[in-house]
Tab-separated table of C-alpha atoms and ligand atoms in Angstrom:
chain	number	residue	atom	x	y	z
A	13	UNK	CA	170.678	52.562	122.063
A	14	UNK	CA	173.771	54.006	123.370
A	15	UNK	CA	173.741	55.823	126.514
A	16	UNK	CA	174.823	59.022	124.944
A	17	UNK	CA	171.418	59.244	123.782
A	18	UNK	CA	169.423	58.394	126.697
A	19	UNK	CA	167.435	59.941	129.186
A	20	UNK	CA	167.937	59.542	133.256
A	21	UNK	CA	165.524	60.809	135.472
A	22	UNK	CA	165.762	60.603	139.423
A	23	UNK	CA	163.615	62.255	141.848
A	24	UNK	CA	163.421	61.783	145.754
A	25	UNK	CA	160.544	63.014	148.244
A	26	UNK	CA	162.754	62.993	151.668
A	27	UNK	CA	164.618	60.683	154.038
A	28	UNK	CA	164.303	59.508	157.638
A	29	UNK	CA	162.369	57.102	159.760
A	30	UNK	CA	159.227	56.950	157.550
A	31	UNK	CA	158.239	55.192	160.912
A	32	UNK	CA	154.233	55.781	159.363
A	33	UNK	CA	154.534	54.182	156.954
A	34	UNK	CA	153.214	51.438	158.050
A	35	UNK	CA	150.569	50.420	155.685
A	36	UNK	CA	150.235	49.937	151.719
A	37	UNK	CA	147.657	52.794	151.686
A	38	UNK	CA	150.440	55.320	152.477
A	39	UNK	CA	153.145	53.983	150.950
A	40	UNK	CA	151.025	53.809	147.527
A	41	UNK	CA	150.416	57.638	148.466
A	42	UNK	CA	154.200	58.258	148.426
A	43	UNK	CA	155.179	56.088	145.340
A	44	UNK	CA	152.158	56.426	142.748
A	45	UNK	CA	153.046	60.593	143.473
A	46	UNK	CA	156.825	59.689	142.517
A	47	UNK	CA	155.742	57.225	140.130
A	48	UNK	CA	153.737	60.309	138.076
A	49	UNK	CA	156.314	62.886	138.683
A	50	UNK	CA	158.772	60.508	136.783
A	51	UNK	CA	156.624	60.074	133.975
A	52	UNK	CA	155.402	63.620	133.703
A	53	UNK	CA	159.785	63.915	133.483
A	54	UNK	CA	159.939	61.576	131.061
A	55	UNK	CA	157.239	63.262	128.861
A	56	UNK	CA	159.334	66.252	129.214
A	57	UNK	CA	162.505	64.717	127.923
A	58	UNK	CA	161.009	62.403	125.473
A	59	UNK	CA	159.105	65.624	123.618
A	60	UNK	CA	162.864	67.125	123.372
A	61	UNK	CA	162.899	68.983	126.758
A	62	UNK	CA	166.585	69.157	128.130
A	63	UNK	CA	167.311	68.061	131.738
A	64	UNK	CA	167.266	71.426	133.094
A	65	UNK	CA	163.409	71.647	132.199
A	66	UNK	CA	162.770	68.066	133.389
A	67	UNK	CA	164.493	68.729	136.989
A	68	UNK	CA	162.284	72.388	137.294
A	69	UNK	CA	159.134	70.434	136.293
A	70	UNK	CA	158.925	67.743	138.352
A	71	UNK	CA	160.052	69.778	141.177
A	72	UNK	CA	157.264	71.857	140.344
A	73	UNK	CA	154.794	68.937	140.699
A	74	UNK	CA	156.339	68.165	144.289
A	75	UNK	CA	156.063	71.173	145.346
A	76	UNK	CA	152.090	71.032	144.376
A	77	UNK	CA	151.840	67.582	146.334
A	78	UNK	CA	151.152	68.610	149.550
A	79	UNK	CA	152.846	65.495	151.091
A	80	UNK	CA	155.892	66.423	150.543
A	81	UNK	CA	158.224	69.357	152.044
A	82	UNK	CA	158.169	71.763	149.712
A	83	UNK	CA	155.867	74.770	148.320
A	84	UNK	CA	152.430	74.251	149.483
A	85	UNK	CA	153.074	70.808	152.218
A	86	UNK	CA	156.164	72.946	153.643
A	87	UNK	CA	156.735	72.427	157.454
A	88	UNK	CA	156.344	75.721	159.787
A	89	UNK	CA	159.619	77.508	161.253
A	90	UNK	CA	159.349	78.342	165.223
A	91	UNK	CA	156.990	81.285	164.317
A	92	UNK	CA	154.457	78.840	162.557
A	93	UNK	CA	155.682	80.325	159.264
A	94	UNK	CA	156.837	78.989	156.474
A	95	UNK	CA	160.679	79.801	154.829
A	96	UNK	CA	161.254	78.029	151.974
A	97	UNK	CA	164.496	77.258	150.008
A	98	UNK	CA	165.159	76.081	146.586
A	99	UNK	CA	167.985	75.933	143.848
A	100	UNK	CA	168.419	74.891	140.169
A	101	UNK	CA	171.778	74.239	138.858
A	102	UNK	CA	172.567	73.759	134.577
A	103	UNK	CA	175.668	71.324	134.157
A	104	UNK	CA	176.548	72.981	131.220
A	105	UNK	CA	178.372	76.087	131.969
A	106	UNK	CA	177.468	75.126	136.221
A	107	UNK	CA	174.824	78.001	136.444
A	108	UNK	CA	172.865	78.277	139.267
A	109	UNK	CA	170.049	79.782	140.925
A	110	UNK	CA	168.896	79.552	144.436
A	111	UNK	CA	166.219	81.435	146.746
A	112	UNK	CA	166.069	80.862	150.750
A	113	UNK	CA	163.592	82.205	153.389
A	114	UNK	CA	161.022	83.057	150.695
A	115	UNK	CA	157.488	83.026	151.219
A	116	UNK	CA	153.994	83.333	149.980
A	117	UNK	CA	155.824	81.725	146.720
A	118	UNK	CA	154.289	78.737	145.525
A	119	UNK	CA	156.993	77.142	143.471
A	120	UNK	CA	160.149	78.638	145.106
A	121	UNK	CA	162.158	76.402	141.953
A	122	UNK	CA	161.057	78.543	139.670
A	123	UNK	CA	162.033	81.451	141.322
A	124	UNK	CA	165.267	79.969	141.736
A	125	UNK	CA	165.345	79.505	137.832
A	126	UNK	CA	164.497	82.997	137.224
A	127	UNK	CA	167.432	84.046	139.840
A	128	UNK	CA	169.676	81.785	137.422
A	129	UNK	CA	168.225	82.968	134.354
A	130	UNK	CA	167.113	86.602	134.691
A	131	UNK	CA	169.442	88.345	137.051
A	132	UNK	CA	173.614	88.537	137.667
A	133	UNK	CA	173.403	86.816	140.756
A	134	UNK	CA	173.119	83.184	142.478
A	135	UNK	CA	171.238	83.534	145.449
A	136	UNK	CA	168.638	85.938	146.321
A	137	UNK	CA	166.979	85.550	149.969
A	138	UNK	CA	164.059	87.136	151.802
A	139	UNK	CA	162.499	90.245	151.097
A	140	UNK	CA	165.292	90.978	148.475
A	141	UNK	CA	164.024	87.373	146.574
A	142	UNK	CA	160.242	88.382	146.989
A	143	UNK	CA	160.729	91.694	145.471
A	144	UNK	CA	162.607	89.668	142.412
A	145	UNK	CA	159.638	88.100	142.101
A	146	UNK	CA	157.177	90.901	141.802
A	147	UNK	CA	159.695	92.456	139.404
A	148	UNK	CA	159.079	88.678	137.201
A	149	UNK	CA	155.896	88.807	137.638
A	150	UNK	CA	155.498	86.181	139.869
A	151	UNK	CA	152.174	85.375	141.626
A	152	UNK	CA	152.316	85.576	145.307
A	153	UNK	CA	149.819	83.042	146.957
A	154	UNK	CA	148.106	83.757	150.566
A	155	UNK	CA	149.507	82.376	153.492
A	156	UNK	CA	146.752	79.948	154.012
A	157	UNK	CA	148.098	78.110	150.957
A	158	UNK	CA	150.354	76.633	153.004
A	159	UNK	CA	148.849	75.684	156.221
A	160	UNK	CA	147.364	72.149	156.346
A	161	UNK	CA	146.490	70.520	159.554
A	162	UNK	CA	149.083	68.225	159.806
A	163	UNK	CA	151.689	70.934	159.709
A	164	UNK	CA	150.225	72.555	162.228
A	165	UNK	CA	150.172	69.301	164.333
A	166	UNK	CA	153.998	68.594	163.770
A	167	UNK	CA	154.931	72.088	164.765
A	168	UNK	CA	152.682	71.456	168.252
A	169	UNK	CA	154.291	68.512	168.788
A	170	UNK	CA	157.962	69.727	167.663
A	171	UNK	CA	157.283	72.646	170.510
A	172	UNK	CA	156.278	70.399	172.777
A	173	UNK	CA	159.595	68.986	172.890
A	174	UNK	CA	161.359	71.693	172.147
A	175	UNK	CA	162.771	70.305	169.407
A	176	UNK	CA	163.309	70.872	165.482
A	177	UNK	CA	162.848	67.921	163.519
A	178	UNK	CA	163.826	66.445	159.933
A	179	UNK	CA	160.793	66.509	157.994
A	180	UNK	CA	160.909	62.461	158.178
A	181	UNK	CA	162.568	62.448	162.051
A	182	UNK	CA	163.867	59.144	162.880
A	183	UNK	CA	162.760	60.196	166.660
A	184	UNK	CA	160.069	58.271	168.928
A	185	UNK	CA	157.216	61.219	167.437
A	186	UNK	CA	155.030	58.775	165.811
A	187	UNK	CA	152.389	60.290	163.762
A	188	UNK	CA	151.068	61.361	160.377
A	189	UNK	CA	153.692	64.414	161.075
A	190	UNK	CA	156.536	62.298	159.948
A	191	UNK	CA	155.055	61.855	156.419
A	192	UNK	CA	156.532	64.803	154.858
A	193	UNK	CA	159.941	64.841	152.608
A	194	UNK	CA	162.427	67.806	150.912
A	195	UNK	CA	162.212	67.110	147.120
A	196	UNK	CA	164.785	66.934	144.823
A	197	UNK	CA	165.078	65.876	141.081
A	198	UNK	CA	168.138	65.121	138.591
A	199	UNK	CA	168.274	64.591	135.067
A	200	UNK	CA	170.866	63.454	131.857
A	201	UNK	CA	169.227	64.838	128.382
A	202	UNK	CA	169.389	63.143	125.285
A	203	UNK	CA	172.158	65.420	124.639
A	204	UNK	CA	174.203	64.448	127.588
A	205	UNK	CA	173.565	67.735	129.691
A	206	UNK	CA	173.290	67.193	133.736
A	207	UNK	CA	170.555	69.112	135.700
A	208	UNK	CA	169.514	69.324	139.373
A	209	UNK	CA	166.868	70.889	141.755
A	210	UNK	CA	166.017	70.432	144.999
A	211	UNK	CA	163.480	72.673	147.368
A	212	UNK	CA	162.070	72.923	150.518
A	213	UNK	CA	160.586	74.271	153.481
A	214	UNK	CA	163.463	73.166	156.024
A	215	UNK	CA	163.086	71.482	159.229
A	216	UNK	CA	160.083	71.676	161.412
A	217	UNK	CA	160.525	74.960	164.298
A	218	UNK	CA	163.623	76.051	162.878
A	219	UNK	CA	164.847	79.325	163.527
A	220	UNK	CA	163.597	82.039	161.821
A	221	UNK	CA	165.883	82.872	159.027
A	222	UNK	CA	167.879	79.552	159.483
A	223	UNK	CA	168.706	78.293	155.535
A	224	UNK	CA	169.250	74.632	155.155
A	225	UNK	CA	171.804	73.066	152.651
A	226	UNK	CA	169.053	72.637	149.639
A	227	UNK	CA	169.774	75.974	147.927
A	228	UNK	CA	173.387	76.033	148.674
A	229	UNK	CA	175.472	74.717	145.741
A	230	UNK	CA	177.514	72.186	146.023
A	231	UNK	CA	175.832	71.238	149.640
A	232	UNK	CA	172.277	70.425	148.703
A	233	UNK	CA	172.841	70.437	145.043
A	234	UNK	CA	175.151	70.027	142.336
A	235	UNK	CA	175.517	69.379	138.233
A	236	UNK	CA	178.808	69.677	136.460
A	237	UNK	CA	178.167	67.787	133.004
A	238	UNK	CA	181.687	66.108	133.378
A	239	UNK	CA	180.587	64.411	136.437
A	240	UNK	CA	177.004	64.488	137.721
A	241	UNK	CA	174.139	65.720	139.077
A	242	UNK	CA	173.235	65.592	142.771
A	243	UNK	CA	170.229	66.188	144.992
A	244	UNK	CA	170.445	65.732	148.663
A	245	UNK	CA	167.903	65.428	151.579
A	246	UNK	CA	167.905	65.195	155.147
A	247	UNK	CA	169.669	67.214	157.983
A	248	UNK	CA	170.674	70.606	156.174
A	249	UNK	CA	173.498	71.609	158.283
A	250	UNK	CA	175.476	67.696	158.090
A	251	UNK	CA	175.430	68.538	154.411
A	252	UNK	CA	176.526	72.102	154.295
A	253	UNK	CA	179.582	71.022	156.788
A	254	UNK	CA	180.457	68.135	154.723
A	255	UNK	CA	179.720	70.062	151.409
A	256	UNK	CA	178.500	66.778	149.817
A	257	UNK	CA	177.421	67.140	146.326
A	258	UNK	CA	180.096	68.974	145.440
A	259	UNK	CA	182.519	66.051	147.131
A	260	UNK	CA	180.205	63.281	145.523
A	261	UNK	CA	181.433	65.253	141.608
A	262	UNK	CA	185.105	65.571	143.227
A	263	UNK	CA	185.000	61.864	143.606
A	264	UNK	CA	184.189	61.391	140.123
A	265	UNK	CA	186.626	64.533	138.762
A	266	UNK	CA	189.052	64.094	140.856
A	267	UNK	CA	189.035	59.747	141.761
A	268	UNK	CA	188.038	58.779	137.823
A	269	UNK	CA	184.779	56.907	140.035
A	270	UNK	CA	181.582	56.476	138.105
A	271	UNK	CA	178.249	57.873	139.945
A	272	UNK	CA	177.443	54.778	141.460
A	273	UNK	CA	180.765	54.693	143.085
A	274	UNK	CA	180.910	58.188	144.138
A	275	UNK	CA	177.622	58.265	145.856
A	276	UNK	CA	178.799	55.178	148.016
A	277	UNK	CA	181.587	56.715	148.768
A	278	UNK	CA	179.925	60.714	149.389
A	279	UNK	CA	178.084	59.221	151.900
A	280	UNK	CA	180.317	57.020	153.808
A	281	UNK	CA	182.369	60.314	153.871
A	282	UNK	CA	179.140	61.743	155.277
A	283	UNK	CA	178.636	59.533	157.633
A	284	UNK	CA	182.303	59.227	159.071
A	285	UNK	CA	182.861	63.269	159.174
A	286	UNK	CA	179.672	64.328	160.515
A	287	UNK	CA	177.134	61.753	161.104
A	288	UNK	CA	175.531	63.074	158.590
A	289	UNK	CA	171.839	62.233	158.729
A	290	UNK	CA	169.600	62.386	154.819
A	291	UNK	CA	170.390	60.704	151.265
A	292	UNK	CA	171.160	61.940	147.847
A	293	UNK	CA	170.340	60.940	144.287
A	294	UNK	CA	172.628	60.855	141.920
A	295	UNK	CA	173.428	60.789	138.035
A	296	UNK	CA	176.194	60.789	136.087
A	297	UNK	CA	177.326	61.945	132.895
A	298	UNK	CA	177.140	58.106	131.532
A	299	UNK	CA	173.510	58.158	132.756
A	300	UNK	CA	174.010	55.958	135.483
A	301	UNK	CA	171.381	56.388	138.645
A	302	UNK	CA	172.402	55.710	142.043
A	303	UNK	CA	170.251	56.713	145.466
A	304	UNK	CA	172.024	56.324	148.853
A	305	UNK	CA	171.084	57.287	152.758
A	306	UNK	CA	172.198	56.625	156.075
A	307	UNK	CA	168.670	57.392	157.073
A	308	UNK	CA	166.824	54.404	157.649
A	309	UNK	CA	164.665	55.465	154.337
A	310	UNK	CA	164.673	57.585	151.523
A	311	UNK	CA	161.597	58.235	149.160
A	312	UNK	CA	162.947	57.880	145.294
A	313	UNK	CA	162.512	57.056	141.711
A	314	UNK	CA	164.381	56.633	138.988
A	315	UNK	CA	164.238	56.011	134.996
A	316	UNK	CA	167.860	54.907	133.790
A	317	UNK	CA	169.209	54.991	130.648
A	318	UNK	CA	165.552	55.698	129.194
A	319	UNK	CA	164.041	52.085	130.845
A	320	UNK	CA	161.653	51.703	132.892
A	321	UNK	CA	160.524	53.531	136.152
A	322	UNK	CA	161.190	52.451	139.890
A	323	UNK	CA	160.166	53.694	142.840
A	324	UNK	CA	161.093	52.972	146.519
A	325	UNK	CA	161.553	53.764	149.936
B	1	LIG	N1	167.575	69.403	153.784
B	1	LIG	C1	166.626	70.394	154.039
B	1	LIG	C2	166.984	71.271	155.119
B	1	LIG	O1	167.683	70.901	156.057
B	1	LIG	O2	166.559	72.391	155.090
């Protein structure tokens, strides 16, 4: 089969040290989650769903894991609250919709996708994007939804040092608070139509009302179906300065470079402007999957070109 009528499906679950990781137990934790996201994706697109459906679903389903940084495992902000962020961009016509400092929302993607879909604007935030989601409809969950021990724990220890920390810190905390990741998912129909999502609840302590790079187009994600789709994780702020999805699709608009290519060579640029510290996943309009970091991990999966499924740190 051609690629023009293939599926690719990449999701990731956060980068950094991963420094707990230390035994197959965990790490099975990690990849049999990614492992079932990417099938539940492939369901999606193999019943006829487009990419923009497959990229909100199995963000959806990371946001439900509460291992990962996002809806209901989302790390606490220097009030012991949680803000999240999320965005959803359609590489069709490059529509987008993106929510930040929400709360009491448990699958800020879909609020992002009702942003895209149901109002004139891009970006809601705050009380403006919770009253949005009344007007939808949308269920608001109690604050205890989000509150497990461990998050609790990380924002002790993050205070302790006065510190703010990637949700996977490469820094000498060693604990089960390191085991949480930003999610992110990308996606090439059948059709050849580019998708992308990515949400999360930040870095642990940040400030109150600080908004990371993951519902910022262009910085945390991207999709432009003449050049790819892009989902980044890590430090928010390295990718908003270096702007890096949108420079990963300029590589391939602007350089003729395929995906694999252009994510090599978004994050050397990352690296070399701003020591930039996270990953991205990337695919592009051929279907190709590529998944790079200068962290010293990244959690991802992939299905390319409609084959099998791969997960790894
Ligand atoms: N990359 C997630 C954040 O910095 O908020």
């Amino acid at each position: 089969m051609s690629s023009s009528g293939t599926y690719s499906l990449m999701v990731h679950g956060g980068a950094g040290a991963l420094d707990n990781v230390k035994d197959d137990k965990t790490a099975f934790r990690y990849l049999d989650s990614i492992r079932t996201v990417l099938e539940h994706g492939r369901q999606v697109m193999e019943l006829g769903g487009s990419a923009l459906q497959a990229v909100e679903a199995c963000a959806m389903l990371l946001e439900d894991d509460p291992v990962f940084n996002a809806g209901c495992g989302s790390v606490l902000n220097e009030n012991g609250k949680v803000e999240l962020d999320a965005a959803i961009m359609d590489g069709r016509d490059l529509a987008a919709g993106a929510v930040a400092a929400v709360d009491n929302i448990a699958n800020p993607v879909q609020l992002a996708r009702l942003v895209m879909t149901e109002s004139e604007h891009v970006m809601l935030i705050a009380e403006g994007a919770m009253r949005f989601a009344d007007h939808c409809g949308m269920e608001r969950v109690p604050e205890d939804y989000f509150y497990t021990p461990d998050r609790v724990e990380q924002l002790r220890m993050a205070r302790l040092r006065h510190k703010v920390m990637l949700d996977h810190d490469d820094s000498e905390i060693d604990s089960e608070d390191q085991k949480y990741g930003t999610i992110g998912a990308v996606a090439r129909d059948s059709q050849g139509n580019l998708a992308a999502a990515t949400s999360t609840g930040g870095i642990v302590n940040k400030r109150m009302g600080r908004v990371g790079d993951s519902p910022i187009v262009g910085a945390g994600v991207y999709a432009d179906n003449e050049t790819c789709a892009v989902s980044a994780t890590g430090f928010g702020e390295d990718f908003m300065r270096s702007v890096i999805a949108k420079t990963i699709s300029d590589f391939m608009l602007m350089q003729g470079m395929d995906g694999i290519k252009a994510s090599a060579a978004g994050i050397e640029y990352f690296k070399r402007k701003v020591n930039g510290r996270g990953g991205v996943i990337v695919i592009d309009n051929a279907g190709n999957c590529a998944g790079d970091f200068t962290t010293k991990k990244m959690i991802h999966g992939w299905i390319e070109k409609g084959g099998q499924a791969y997960c790894r740190f």
